[in-house]
Amino acid sequence: MTLSLPRLQSQAWPGLIRHYWDYLPVSDSTPTITLNEGNTPLVSAPAIAEAIGKSCQVFVKLDGLNPTGSFKDRGMTVAVSKAKEKGAEALICASTGNTSASAAAYAAKGKMRAYVLLPDGYVAKGKMAQALMHGAEAIAIRGNFDEALAIVCEIAAKYPVALVNSVNPYRLCGQKTAAFEIVDALGDAPDWLCIPVGNAGNISAYWMGFSHYRNTGKSSRSPQMFGFEAEGSAAIALNRAIANPSTVATAIRIGNPASWHKATAARDLSGGDIGSVTDAEILAAYRLLAREEGIFCEPASAASVAGLLKYRDRVPTGATIVCVLTGNGLKDPDTAVKHCETDIHSGIPANLSAVAKVMGF
């Protein structure tokens, strides 16, 4: 079962700025730089629900179906539109990959230059390819994401270039629209929202969105927020910065999250938790989604499902749960091939009997 937004069936989706105009910091003087992002599907995940039990319903929010293949487009459309409104001609960001791809695409759409700082050797090929194809100036540093973010913050403070990382408040304003869409599709907020945590902006943005809708009467409640970091990068869960973060889920390989305090506020105000999952648990959930639900997400996205499975004993009976899948699996094909645990039958003669034999006939 896929839940859509019924009121939009009779008209074309205009992008999230136009659709959620009254809920965003925009005005008639704001140019709308859009790739018609948003309106991503909320899909029922019965295999995951069965694994949890307790008569629960589980849905996955497929934000990997945004234009550049990740949730970053939600924040980028607002951040780039506001930068354009202020006269910026260039953008800059630090990135583990998805932010650079999104920033580069929206810069191209807005006729702006883009500069992206990346940790050398730790960006998946699919993401790097996107940034380069969109014309970004890619600068790979011998350091991690946290060091790259410190550099771009300093550059933006000294030079005429707009910073579009999630420390830019317009990014979170755009990202909160995913929470709006979940409520619009379900008719109310879920009981639990499970989400990967890297730089911690997205869990903060979702909480902003759920709170905004509840405060304006669009929903009757807010969910408990459950964020999941990778064990080797679990700064918030461990309550200490990680100098050398590590994980197979490169999109959340961040040791000192910029939105740390916003994320812990979301956790505490919602009565949720921020925990960690191992790489083995992430990869198991990654394969489960692909093989049992037909959904190919990038490894970091699977942290939300891995966390839900780890916390299954805490799930209330009859709960409605949404797991956020932040990025498309095609972002990181190397990891998929390495960890799919499926063989390719090669060197088979080109005849019917040989192929049928491989198939077990």
XYZ file of N, CA, C and O in Angstrom, residues 203-337:
540
model
N 16.497 15.023 11.747
C 15.622 14.713 12.885
C 15.108 16.010 13.509
O 13.943 16.099 13.919
N 15.953 17.035 13.513
C 15.543 18.342 14.040
C 14.450 18.952 13.170
O 13.466 19.508 13.668
N 14.617 18.831 11.847
C 13.645 19.396 10.915
C 12.301 18.675 10.997
O 11.239 19.311 10.968
N 12.328 17.354 11.083
C 11.077 16.605 11.214
C 10.323 17.031 12.476
O 9.093 17.198 12.449
N 11.045 17.202 13.572
C 10.381 17.625 14.804
C 9.775 19.020 14.632
O 8.644 19.273 15.085
N 10.490 19.912 13.957
C 9.941 21.234 13.650
C 8.638 21.100 12.868
O 7.643 21.784 13.159
N 8.650 20.212 11.868
C 7.470 20.045 11.028
C 6.288 19.469 11.782
O 5.153 19.974 11.671
N 6.512 18.428 12.540
C 5.415 17.839 13.317
C 4.864 18.838 14.336
O 3.647 18.936 14.542
N 5.764 19.588 14.978
C 5.335 20.591 15.967
C 4.544 21.706 15.303
O 3.512 22.163 15.838
N 5.012 22.151 14.132
C 4.330 23.222 13.400
C 2.909 22.786 13.021
O 1.938 23.532 13.235
N 2.774 21.595 12.482
C 1.449 21.113 12.088
C 0.532 20.955 13.306
O -0.652 21.275 13.242
N 1.074 20.455 14.390
C 0.238 20.293 15.586
C -0.205 21.656 16.120
O -1.367 21.844 16.507
N 0.705 22.612 16.122
C 0.385 23.943 16.646
C -0.635 24.690 15.791
O -1.316 25.597 16.283
N -0.726 24.322 14.516
C -1.692 24.982 13.636
C -2.956 24.150 13.438
O -3.799 24.477 12.595
N -3.091 23.063 14.200
C -4.296 22.259 14.154
C -4.390 21.275 13.008
O -5.448 20.674 12.787
N -3.289 21.066 12.303
C -3.297 20.118 11.179
C -3.125 18.677 11.642
O -3.352 17.740 10.883
N -2.707 18.490 12.881
C -2.605 17.153 13.457
C -2.962 17.248 14.934
O -2.913 18.325 15.532
N -3.288 16.104 15.523
C -3.716 16.108 16.922
C -2.598 15.743 17.877
O -2.770 15.835 19.096
N -1.462 15.312 17.342
C -0.379 14.842 18.202
C 0.942 14.969 17.469
O 0.989 15.302 16.290
N 2.024 14.684 18.178
C 3.358 14.594 17.591
C 3.914 13.208 17.903
O 3.578 12.616 18.938
N 4.771 12.671 17.048
C 5.306 11.327 17.305
C 6.473 11.347 18.284
O 7.077 12.395 18.533
N 6.772 10.177 18.823
C 8.043 10.006 19.510
C 9.129 9.890 18.433
O 8.960 9.165 17.459
N 10.228 10.608 18.640
C 11.295 10.672 17.644
C 12.428 9.728 18.042
O 13.017 9.866 19.124
N 12.720 8.783 17.152
C 13.801 7.833 17.390
C 14.849 7.980 16.292
O 14.596 7.656 15.127
N 16.010 8.508 16.683
C 17.103 8.680 15.736
C 18.157 7.613 15.936
O 18.403 7.169 17.066
N 18.813 7.218 14.836
C 19.815 6.162 14.920
C 21.091 6.557 14.192
O 21.082 6.826 12.989
N 22.175 6.606 14.958
C 23.503 6.854 14.417
C 24.190 5.524 14.128
O 23.817 4.483 14.670
N 25.220 5.562 13.294
C 26.068 4.386 13.129
C 26.972 4.265 14.348
O 27.441 5.275 14.898
N 27.199 3.045 14.787
C 27.947 2.819 16.026
C 29.322 3.497 16.014
O 29.752 4.043 17.035
N 29.993 3.489 14.878
C 31.320 4.101 14.808
C 31.308 5.610 14.691
O 32.363 6.247 14.628
N 30.097 6.190 14.658
C 29.951 7.648 14.548
C 28.880 8.155 15.509
O 28.247 9.176 15.247
N 28.709 7.459 16.622
C 27.561 7.709 17.501
C 27.842 8.772 18.554
O 27.783 8.521 19.762
N 28.107 9.980 18.100
C 28.461 11.062 19.022
C 27.342 11.377 20.010
O 27.577 11.522 21.216
N 26.110 11.497 19.516
C 24.999 11.873 20.394
C 24.656 10.738 21.343
O 24.442 10.954 22.544
N 24.614 9.520 20.813
C 24.297 8.373 21.667
C 25.326 8.195 22.777
O 24.988 7.832 23.906
N 26.596 8.479 22.467
C 27.667 8.341 23.455
C 27.905 9.623 24.256
O 28.673 9.624 25.217
N 27.267 10.714 23.799
C 27.415 12.026 24.437
C 28.865 12.523 24.437
O 29.339 13.116 25.400
N 29.550 12.283 23.319
C 30.898 12.827 23.133
C 31.229 12.849 21.650
O 30.785 11.992 20.885
N 31.967 13.856 21.241
C 32.383 13.943 19.844
C 33.319 12.787 19.503
O 34.086 12.319 20.344
N 33.238 12.326 18.256
C 34.069 11.230 17.770
C 35.113 11.828 16.827
O 34.768 12.356 15.774
N 36.369 11.735 17.203
C 37.431 12.373 16.408
C 37.609 11.719 15.043
O 37.853 12.406 14.043
N 37.498 10.394 14.989
C 37.693 9.671 13.730
C 36.500 8.751 13.483
O 36.592 7.531 13.661
N 35.365 9.318 13.056
C 34.169 8.507 12.852
C 34.362 7.491 11.732
O 35.091 7.743 10.768
N 33.699 6.350 11.869
C 33.807 5.321 10.836
C 32.501 4.555 10.729
O 31.831 4.302 11.734
N 32.123 4.203 9.512
C 30.946 3.379 9.250
C 30.862 3.112 7.752
O 31.330 3.921 6.938
N 30.248 2.001 7.408
C 29.987 1.702 5.999
C 28.954 2.673 5.435
O 28.910 2.911 4.226
N 28.157 3.259 6.306
C 27.108 4.205 5.902
C 27.703 5.611 5.831
O 27.553 6.422 6.743
N 28.400 5.898 4.738
C 29.200 7.132 4.654
C 28.367 8.398 4.817
O 28.895 9.419 5.263
N 27.089 8.364 4.482
C 26.263 9.571 4.584
C 26.077 10.031 6.022
O 25.751 11.193 6.265
N 26.265 9.122 6.996
C 26.142 9.510 8.407
C 27.479 9.328 9.136
O 27.508 9.177 10.357
N 28.559 9.391 8.405
C 29.904 9.281 8.994
C 30.340 10.662 9.496
O 31.171 11.338 8.916
N 29.728 11.076 10.599
C 29.936 12.419 11.152
C 30.131 12.287 12.658
O 29.313 11.677 13.343
N 31.211 12.876 13.160
C 31.569 12.687 14.557
C 31.194 13.807 15.494
O 31.286 13.654 16.719
N 30.757 14.950 14.948
C 30.393 16.091 15.798
C 29.222 16.824 15.147
O 29.409 17.870 14.526
N 28.014 16.301 15.260
C 26.860 16.828 14.526
C 26.587 18.303 14.799
O 26.552 18.740 15.953
N 26.359 19.046 13.716
C 26.121 20.485 13.835
C 24.805 20.787 14.549
O 24.680 21.801 15.235
N 23.807 19.923 14.380
C 22.494 20.157 15.001
C 22.290 19.292 16.237
O 21.159 18.903 16.575
N 23.368 18.992 16.921
C 23.363 18.127 18.105
C 22.286 18.547 19.105
O 21.451 17.741 19.523
N 22.299 19.828 19.498
C 21.386 20.277 20.555
C 19.930 20.302 20.082
O 19.013 20.009 20.863
N 19.707 20.627 18.820
C 18.341 20.566 18.285
C 17.836 19.129 18.299
O 16.664 18.864 18.599
N 18.721 18.201 17.956
C 18.321 16.791 17.912
C 17.992 16.246 19.300
O 17.003 15.518 19.477
N 18.801 16.592 20.278
C 18.511 16.104 21.633
C 17.251 16.764 22.189
O 16.505 16.135 22.963
N 16.981 17.990 21.775
C 15.727 18.631 22.180
C 14.535 17.877 21.588
O 13.531 17.640 22.275
N 14.633 17.500 20.311
C 13.562 16.727 19.672
C 13.358 15.396 20.385
O 12.228 14.967 20.636
N 14.464 14.750 20.720
C 14.398 13.485 21.461
C 13.687 13.667 22.802
O 12.761 12.918 23.133
N 14.113 14.674 23.549
C 13.594 14.849 24.902
C 12.145 15.332 24.918
O 11.326 14.846 25.707
N 11.829 16.276 24.042
C 10.471 16.811 24.011
C 9.457 15.777 23.523
O 8.282 15.816 23.907
N 9.919 14.853 22.681
C 8.997 13.855 22.126
C 8.929 12.582 22.961
O 8.081 11.723 22.712
N 9.833 12.443 23.931
C 9.889 11.211 24.700
C 10.482 10.052 23.927
O 10.185 8.886 24.200
N 11.357 10.368 22.956
C 11.981 9.354 22.123
C 13.377 8.999 22.580
O 13.689 9.019 23.772
N 14.247 8.712 21.608
C 15.603 8.277 21.942
C 16.499 8.473 20.728
O 16.022 8.517 19.584
N 17.786 8.598 20.974
C 18.793 8.557 19.914
C 19.773 7.460 20.290
O 20.462 7.544 21.306
N 19.774 6.388 19.506
C 20.629 5.238 19.771
C 21.582 4.995 18.627
O 21.726 5.822 17.724
N 22.234 3.841 18.657
C 23.185 3.504 17.598
C 22.926 2.099 17.085
O 22.355 1.256 17.785
N 23.344 1.863 15.851
C 23.249 0.545 15.228
C 24.602 0.216 14.606
O 25.326 1.099 14.144
N 24.940 -1.055 14.615
C 26.213 -1.481 14.061
C 26.148 -1.516 12.537
O 25.069 -1.532 11.934
N 27.317 -1.560 11.909
C 27.344 -1.703 10.454
C 26.662 -2.997 10.023
O 25.964 -3.037 9.004
N 26.850 -4.064 10.795
C 26.206 -5.341 10.463
C 24.682 -5.201 10.501
O 23.978 -5.750 9.639
N 24.166 -4.476 11.485
C 22.725 -4.272 11.579
C 22.214 -3.390 10.437
O 21.124 -3.626 9.886
N 22.987 -2.382 10.069
C 22.623 -1.526 8.941
C 22.557 -2.337 7.654
O 21.592 -2.242 6.885
N 23.579 -3.157 7.406
C 23.621 -3.940 6.172
C 22.524 -4.992 6.132
O 21.962 -5.279 5.063
N 22.186 -5.561 7.273
C 21.090 -6.533 7.322
C 19.761 -5.866 6.962
O 18.950 -6.414 6.201
N 19.520 -4.669 7.498
C 18.299 -3.932 7.170
C 18.292 -3.479 5.712
O 17.241 -3.490 5.049
N 19.432 -3.106 5.206
C 19.653 -2.713 3.799
C 19.214 -3.842 2.866
O 18.468 -3.625 1.900
N 19.654 -5.063 3.179
C 19.268 -6.223 2.360
C 17.800 -6.583 2.558
O 17.103 -6.955 1.602
N 17.305 -6.501 3.792
C 15.899 -6.801 4.069
C 14.973 -5.901 3.255
O 14.008 -6.370 2.639
N 15.250 -4.614 3.237
C 14.428 -3.677 2.472
C 14.423 -4.029 0.991
O 13.383 -3.998 0.330
N 15.596 -4.371 0.461
C 15.695 -4.681 -0.963
C 14.992 -5.987 -1.317
O 14.267 -6.076 -2.315
N 15.177 -7.009 -0.487
C 14.694 -8.340 -0.843
C 13.258 -8.614 -0.420
O 12.551 -9.386 -1.067
N 12.825 -7.997 0.660
C 11.479 -8.266 1.170
C 10.471 -7.165 0.837
O 9.275 -7.423 0.762
N 10.963 -5.943 0.645
C 10.055 -4.830 0.361
C 10.236 -4.256 -1.045
O 9.456 -3.407 -1.478
N 11.285 -4.706 -1.756
C 11.526 -4.186 -3.105
C 12.033 -2.756 -3.122
O 11.880 -2.047 -4.117
N 12.659 -2.330 -2.017
C 13.104 -0.933 -1.889
C 14.622 -0.894 -1.755
O 15.201 -1.480 -0.838
N 15.267 -0.199 -2.671
C 16.720 -0.080 -2.705
C 17.112 1.313 -2.199
O 16.951 2.300 -2.901
N 17.572 1.355 -0.973
C 18.005 2.629 -0.385
C 19.515 2.605 -0.191
O 20.149 1.551 -0.301
N 20.097 3.749 0.112
C 21.528 3.742 0.408
C 21.723 3.246 1.851
O 20.789 3.269 2.667
N 22.938 2.762 2.191
C 23.135 2.152 3.510
C 22.718 3.028 4.682
O 22.098 2.535 5.630
N 23.030 4.322 4.643
C 22.674 5.195 5.764
C 21.176 5.215 6.010
O 20.719 5.278 7.154
N 20.386 5.163 4.937
C 18.932 5.163 5.086
C 18.453 3.983 5.900
O 17.505 4.081 6.685
N 19.101 2.835 5.693
C 18.682 1.607 6.370
C 18.894 1.669 7.876
O 18.360 0.821 8.605
N 19.625 2.665 8.368
C 19.815 2.809 9.816
C 18.489 3.001 10.534
O 18.326 2.556 11.676
N 17.524 3.642 9.875
C 16.218 3.842 10.529
C 15.513 2.510 10.756
O 14.932 2.276 11.827
N 15.561 1.625 9.769
C 14.937 0.312 9.903
C 15.741 -0.575 10.853
O 15.169 -1.303 11.670
N 17.067 -0.511 10.755
C 17.914 -1.274 11.677
C 17.620 -0.883 13.120
O 17.532 -1.746 14.012
N 17.433 0.406 13.358
C 17.124 0.875 14.709
C 15.763 0.403 15.186
O 15.603 -0.008 16.343
N 14.768 0.459 14.290
C 13.435 -0.025 14.662
C 13.490 -1.505 15.035
O 12.910 -1.921 16.049
N 14.191 -2.299 14.243
C 14.305 -3.725 14.541
C 15.014 -3.952 15.884
O 14.649 -4.839 16.655
N 16.014 -3.123 16.157
C 16.751 -3.240 17.417
C 15.876 -2.867 18.612
O 16.020 -3.431 19.708
N 14.953 -1.922 18.401
C 14.086 -1.427 19.470
C 12.714 -2.099 19.468
O 11.776 -1.608 20.084
N 12.569 -3.233 18.804
C 11.247 -3.835 18.611
C 10.518 -4.114 19.929
O 9.291 -4.027 19.985
N 11.272 -4.425 20.981
C 10.620 -4.727 22.264
C 9.980 -3.493 22.890
O 9.128 -3.620 23.781
N 10.376 -2.307 22.418
C 9.834 -1.068 22.965
C 8.626 -0.555 22.200
O 7.982 0.415 22.611
N 8.314 -1.180 21.073
C 7.213 -0.709 20.226
C 5.870 -0.972 20.911
O 5.589 -2.100 21.323
N 5.018 0.043 21.039
C 3.692 -0.175 21.638
C 2.810 -1.023 20.720
O 2.907 -0.943 19.492
N 1.949 -1.826 21.300
C 1.013 -2.636 20.519
C 0.114 -1.735 19.676
O -0.408 -0.729 20.163
N -0.018 -2.078 18.403
C -0.888 -1.323 17.506
C -0.316 -0.016 17.009
O -1.043 0.797 16.420
N 0.986 0.207 17.204
C 1.599 1.482 16.830
C 1.664 1.668 15.315
O 1.782 0.703 14.553
N 1.581 2.916 14.906
C 1.853 3.308 13.521
C 3.243 3.935 13.495
O 3.513 4.894 14.232
N 4.117 3.385 12.664
C 5.526 3.769 12.657
C 5.941 4.174 11.248
O 5.586 3.494 10.272
N 6.688 5.244 11.135
C 7.268 5.653 9.855
C 8.784 5.632 9.979
O 9.350 6.227 10.903
N 9.427 4.922 9.057
C 10.893 4.929 8.952
C 11.283 5.793 7.757
O 10.789 5.567 6.640
N 12.145 6.751 7.971
C 12.579 7.637 6.900
C 13.751 6.999 6.161
O 14.763 6.635 6.767
N 13.605 6.872 4.843
C 14.693 6.408 3.984
C 15.186 7.619 3.207
O 14.514 8.125 2.313
N 16.359 8.092 3.571
C 16.825 9.409 3.153
C 17.435 9.471 1.766
O 17.485 10.532 1.155
N 17.940 8.326 1.242
C 18.637 8.384 -0.035
C 18.453 7.124 -0.867
O 18.180 6.032 -0.348
N 18.616 7.267 -2.161
C 18.452 6.185 -3.119
C 19.651 5.247 -3.119
O 20.797 5.677 -2.986
N 19.400 3.956 -3.300
C 20.475 2.980 -3.316
C 21.477 3.168 -4.435
O 22.644 2.758 -4.317
N 21.053 3.791 -5.530
C 21.962 4.002 -6.651
C 23.045 5.029 -6.337
O 23.989 5.187 -7.121
N 22.919 5.700 -5.223
C 23.965 6.623 -4.792
C 25.279 5.900 -4.520
O 26.356 6.482 -4.644
N 25.195 4.639 -4.086
C 26.382 3.916 -3.621
C 26.393 2.487 -4.178
O 26.231 1.515 -3.441
N 26.600 2.357 -5.495
C 26.540 1.024 -6.097
C 27.650 0.094 -5.628
O 27.452 -1.123 -5.560
N 28.809 0.628 -5.285
C 29.917 -0.227 -4.850
C 29.560 -0.996 -3.579
O 29.857 -2.188 -3.448
N 28.931 -0.305 -2.623
C 28.538 -0.979 -1.378
C 27.479 -2.037 -1.646
O 27.502 -3.123 -1.048
N 26.574 -1.749 -2.559
C 25.533 -2.727 -2.891
C 26.144 -4.004 -3.454
O 25.798 -5.115 -3.038
N 27.048 -3.853 -4.397
C 27.673 -5.025 -5.018
C 28.493 -5.803 -3.993
O 28.465 -7.045 -3.959
